[in-house]
PDB file of C-alpha atoms in Angstrom:
ATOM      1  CA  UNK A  24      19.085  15.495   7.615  1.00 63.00           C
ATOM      2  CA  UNK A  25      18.156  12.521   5.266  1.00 64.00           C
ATOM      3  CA  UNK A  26      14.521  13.563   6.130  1.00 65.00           C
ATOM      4  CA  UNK A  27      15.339  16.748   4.772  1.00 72.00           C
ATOM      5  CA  UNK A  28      17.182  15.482   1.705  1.00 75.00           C
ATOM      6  CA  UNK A  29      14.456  12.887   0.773  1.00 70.00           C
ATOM      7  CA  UNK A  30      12.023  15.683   0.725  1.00 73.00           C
ATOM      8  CA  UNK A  31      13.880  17.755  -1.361  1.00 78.00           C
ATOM      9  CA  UNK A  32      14.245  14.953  -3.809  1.00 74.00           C
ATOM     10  CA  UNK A  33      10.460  14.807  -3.829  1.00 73.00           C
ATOM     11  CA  UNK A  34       9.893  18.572  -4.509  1.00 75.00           C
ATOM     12  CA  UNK A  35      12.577  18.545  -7.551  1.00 78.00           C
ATOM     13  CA  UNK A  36      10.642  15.256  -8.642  1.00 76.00           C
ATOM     14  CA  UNK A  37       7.502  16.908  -8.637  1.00 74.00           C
ATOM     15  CA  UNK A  38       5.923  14.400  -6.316  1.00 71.00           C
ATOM     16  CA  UNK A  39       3.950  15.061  -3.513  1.00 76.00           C
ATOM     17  CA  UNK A  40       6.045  15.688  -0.544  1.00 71.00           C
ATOM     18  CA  UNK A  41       2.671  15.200   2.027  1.00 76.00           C
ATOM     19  CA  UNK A  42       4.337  11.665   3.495  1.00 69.00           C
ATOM     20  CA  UNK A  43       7.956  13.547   3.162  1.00 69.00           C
ATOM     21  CA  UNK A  44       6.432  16.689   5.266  1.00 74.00           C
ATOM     22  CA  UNK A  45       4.210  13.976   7.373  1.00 74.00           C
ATOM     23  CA  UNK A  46       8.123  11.960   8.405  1.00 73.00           C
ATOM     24  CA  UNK A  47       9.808  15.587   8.674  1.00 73.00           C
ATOM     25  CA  UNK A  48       7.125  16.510  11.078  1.00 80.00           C
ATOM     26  CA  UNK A  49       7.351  13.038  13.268  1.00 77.00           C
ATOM     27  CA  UNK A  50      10.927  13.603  13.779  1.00 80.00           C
ATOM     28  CA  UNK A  51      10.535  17.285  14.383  1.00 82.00           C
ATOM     29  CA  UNK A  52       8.098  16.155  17.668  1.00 80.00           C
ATOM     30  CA  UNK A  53      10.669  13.038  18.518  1.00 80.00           C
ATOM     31  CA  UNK A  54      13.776  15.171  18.590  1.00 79.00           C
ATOM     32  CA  UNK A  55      12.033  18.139  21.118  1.00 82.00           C
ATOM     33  CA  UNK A  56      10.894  15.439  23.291  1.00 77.00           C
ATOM     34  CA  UNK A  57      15.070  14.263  23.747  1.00 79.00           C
ATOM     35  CA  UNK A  58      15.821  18.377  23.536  1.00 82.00           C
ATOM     36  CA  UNK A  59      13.448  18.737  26.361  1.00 83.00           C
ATOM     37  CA  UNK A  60      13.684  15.788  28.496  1.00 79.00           C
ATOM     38  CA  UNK A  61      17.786  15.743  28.134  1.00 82.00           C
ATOM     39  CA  UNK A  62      17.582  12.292  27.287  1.00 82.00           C
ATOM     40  CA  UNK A  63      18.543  10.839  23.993  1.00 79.00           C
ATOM     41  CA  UNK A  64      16.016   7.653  24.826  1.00 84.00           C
ATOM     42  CA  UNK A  65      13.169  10.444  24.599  1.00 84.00           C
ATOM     43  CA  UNK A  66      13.679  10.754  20.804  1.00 85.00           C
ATOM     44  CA  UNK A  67      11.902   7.088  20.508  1.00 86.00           C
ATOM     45  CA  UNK A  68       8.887   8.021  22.900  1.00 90.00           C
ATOM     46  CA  UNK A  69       6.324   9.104  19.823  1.00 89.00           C
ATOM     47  CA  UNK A  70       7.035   5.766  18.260  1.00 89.00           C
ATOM     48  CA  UNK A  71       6.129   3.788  21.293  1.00 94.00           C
ATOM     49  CA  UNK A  72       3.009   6.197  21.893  1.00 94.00           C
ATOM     50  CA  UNK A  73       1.796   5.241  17.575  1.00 93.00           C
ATOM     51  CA  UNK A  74       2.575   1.569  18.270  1.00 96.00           C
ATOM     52  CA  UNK A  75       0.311   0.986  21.278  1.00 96.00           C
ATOM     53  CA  UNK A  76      -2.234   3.051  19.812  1.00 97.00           C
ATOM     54  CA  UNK A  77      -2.021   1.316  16.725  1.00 97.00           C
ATOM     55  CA  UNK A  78      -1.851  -2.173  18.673  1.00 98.00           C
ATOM     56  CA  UNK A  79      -4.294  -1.942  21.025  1.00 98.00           C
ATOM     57  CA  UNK A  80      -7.000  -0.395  18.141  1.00 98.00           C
ATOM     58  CA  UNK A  81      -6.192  -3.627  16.041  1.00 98.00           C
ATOM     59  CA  UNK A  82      -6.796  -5.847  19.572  1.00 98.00           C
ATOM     60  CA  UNK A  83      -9.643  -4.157  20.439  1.00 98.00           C
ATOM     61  CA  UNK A  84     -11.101  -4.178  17.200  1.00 98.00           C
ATOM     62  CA  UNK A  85     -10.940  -7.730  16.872  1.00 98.00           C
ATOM     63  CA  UNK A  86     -12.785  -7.977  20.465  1.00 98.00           C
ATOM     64  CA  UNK A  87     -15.715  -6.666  19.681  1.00 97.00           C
ATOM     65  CA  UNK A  88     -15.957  -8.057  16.450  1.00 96.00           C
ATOM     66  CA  UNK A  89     -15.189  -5.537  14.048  1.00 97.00           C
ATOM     67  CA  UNK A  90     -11.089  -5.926  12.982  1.00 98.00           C
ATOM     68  CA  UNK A  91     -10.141  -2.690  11.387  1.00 98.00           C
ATOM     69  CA  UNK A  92      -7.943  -4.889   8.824  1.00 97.00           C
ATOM     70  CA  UNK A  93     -11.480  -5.754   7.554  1.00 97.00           C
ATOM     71  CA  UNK A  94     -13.236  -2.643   7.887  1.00 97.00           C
ATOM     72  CA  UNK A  95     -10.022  -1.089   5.994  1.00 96.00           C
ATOM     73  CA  UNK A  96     -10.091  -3.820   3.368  1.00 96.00           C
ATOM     74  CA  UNK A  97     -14.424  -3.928   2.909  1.00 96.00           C
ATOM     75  CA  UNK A  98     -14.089  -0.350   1.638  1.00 95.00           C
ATOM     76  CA  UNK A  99     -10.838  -0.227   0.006  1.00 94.00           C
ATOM     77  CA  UNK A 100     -12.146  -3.057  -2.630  1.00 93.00           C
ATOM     78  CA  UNK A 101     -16.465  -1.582  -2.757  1.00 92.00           C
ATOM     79  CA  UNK A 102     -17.354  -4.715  -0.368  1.00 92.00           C
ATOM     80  CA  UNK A 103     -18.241  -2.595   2.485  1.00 93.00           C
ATOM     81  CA  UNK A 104     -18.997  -4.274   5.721  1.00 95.00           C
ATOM     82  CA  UNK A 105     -20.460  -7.674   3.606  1.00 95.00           C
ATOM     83  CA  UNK A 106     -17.367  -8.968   4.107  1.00 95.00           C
ATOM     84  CA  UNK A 107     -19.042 -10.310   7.962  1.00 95.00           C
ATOM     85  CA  UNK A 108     -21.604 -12.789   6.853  1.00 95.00           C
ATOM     86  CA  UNK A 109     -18.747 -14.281   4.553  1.00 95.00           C
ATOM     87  CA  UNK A 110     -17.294 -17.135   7.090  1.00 96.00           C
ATOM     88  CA  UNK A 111     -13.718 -16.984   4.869  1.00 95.00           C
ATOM     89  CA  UNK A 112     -13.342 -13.215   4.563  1.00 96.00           C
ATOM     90  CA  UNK A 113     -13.950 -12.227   8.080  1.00 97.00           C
ATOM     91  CA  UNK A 114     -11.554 -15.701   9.800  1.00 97.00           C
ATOM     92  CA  UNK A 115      -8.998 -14.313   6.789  1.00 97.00           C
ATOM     93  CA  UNK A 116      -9.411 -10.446   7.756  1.00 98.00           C
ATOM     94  CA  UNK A 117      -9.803 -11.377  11.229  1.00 98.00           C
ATOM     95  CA  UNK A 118      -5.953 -13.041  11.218  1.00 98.00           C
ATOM     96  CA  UNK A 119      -4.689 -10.142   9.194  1.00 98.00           C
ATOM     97  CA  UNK A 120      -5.827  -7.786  11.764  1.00 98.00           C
ATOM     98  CA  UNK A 121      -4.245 -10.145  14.804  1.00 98.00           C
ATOM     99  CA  UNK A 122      -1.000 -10.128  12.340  1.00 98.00           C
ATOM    100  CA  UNK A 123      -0.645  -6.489  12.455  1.00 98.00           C
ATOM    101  CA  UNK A 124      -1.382  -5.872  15.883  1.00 98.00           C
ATOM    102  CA  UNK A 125       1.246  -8.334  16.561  1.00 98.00           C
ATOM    103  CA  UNK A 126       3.626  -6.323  14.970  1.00 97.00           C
ATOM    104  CA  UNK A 127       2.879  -3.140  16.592  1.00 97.00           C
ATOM    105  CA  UNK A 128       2.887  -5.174  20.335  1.00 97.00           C
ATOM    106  CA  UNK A 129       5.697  -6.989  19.690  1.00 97.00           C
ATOM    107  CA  UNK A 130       7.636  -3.635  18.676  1.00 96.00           C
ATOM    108  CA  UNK A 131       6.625  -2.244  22.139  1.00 96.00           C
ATOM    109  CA  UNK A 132       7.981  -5.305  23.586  1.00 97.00           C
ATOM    110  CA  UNK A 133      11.317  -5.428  22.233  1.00 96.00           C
ATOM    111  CA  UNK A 134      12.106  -1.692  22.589  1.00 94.00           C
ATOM    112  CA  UNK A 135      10.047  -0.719  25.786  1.00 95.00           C
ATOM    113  CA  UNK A 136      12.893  -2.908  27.726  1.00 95.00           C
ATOM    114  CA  UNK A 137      16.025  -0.644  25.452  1.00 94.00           C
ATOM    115  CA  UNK A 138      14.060   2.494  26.109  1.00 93.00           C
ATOM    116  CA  UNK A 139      13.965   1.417  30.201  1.00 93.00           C
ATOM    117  CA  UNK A 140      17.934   0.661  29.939  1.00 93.00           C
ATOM    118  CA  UNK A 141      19.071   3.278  28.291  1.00 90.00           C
ATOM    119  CA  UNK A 142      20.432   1.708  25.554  1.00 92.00           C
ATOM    120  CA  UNK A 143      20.368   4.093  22.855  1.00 91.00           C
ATOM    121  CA  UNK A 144      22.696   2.261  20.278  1.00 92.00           C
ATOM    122  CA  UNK A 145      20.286  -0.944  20.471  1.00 94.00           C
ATOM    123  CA  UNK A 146      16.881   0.905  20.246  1.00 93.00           C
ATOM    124  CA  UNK A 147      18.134   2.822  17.047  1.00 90.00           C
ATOM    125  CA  UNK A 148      19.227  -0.600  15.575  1.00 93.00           C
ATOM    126  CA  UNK A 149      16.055  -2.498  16.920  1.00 94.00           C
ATOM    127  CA  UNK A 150      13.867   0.375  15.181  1.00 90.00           C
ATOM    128  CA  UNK A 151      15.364   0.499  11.976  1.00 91.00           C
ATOM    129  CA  UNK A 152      15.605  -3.755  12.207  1.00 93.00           C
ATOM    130  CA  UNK A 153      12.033  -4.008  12.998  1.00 93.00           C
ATOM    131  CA  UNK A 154      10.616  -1.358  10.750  1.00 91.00           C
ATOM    132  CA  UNK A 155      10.688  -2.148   7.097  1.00 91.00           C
ATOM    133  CA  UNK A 156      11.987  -5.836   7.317  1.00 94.00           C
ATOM    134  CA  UNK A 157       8.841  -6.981   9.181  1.00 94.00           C
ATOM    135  CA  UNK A 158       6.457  -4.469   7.718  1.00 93.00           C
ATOM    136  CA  UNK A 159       6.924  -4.894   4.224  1.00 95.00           C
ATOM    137  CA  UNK A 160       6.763  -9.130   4.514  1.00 96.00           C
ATOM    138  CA  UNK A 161       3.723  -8.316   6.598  1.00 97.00           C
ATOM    139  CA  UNK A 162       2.273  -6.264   4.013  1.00 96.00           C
ATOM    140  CA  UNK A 163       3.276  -8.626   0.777  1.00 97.00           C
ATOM    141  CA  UNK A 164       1.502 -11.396   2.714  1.00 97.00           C
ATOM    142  CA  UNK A 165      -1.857  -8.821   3.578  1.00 97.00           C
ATOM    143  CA  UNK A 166      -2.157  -8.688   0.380  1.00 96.00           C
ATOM    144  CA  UNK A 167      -1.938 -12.595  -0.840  1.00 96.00           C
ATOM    145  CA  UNK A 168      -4.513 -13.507   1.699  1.00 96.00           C
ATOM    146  CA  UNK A 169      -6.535 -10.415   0.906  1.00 96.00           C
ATOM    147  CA  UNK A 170      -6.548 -11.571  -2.843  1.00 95.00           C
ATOM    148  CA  UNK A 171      -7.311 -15.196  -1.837  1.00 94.00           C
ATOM    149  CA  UNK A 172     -10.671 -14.387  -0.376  1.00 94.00           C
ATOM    150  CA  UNK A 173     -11.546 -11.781  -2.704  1.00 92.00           C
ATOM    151  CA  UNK A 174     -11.213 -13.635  -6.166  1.00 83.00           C
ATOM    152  CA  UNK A 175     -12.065 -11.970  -9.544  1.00 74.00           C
ATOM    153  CA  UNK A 176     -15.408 -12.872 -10.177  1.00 67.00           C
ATOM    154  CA  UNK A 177     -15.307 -15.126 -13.668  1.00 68.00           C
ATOM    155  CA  UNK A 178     -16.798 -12.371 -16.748  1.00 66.00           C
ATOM    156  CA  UNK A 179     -20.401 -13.276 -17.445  1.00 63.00           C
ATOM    157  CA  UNK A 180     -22.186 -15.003 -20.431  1.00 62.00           C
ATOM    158  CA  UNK A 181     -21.147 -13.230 -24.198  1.00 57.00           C
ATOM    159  CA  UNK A 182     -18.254 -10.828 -21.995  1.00 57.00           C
ATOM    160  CA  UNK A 183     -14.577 -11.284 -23.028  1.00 56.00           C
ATOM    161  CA  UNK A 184     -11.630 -11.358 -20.349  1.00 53.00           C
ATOM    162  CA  UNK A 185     -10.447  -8.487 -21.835  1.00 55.00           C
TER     163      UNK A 185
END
């Protein structure tokens, strides 16, 4: 219902509703899964599906040498993949990408064992608990080390700062 509400907000804002549709859509699939299955639990089973994915991209990125953090953050600011031969940027993007796979794992292993007991009340409260409070920290600090490493370069000879 909220889903539905917050969307609605959106479309009388005149804001795009594509992340409101997007979250409408995600708990669309979740709630046929505990329809179908009978189980309440169920509802949570997308989630745990995006955070392993998620996870175990991040982990395996970093294994063969190419954390998606980095990728992600080489295009995002024009550096492309010249971020590598830059010993800071790639041990900073590196730890970022460790960070958030962290997150994602460490979801999985805090709500995997709910999901297994059946405890409904506790995986709702663990999901909302370990959603926003951890992600938005997580994000604040992405991007203070991101801008630590990738400094405004001074304004040349005869140009002004402004």
């Amino acid at each position: 219902m909220i889903g539905v509400v917050m969307a609605g907000l959106r479309v009388a804002a005149r804001q795009t509703v594509t992340q409101a549709v997007g979250g409408l859509v995600g708990i669309g699939i979740s709630a046929v899964l505990a329809l179908l299955s009978g189980k309440a639990e169920d509802f949570y089973l997308s989630g745990f599906w995006i955070n392993g994915v998620y996870g175990g991209a991040l982990v395996i990125s970093i294994i063969v040498g190419w954390p998606l953090i980095g990728l992600a953050v080489g295009f995002l600011v024009g550096d492309g993949v010249n971020w590598r031969s830059d010993p800071s940027k790639r041990r900073v993007l590196t730890l970022l990408t460790a960070l958030w796979a962290g997150l994602f794992l460490l979801r999985l292993a805090v709500e995997l064992p709910l999901y297994y007991a059946g405890n409904v009340a506790w995986l709702g409260a663990t999901k909302l608990l370990m959603g926003i409070p951890l992600y938005a920290p997580l994000l604040i600090v992405s991007w203070l080390m991101v801008r630590s490493v990738y400094r405004p370069s001074p304004p040349a000879d005869g140009e002004s700062g402004n």
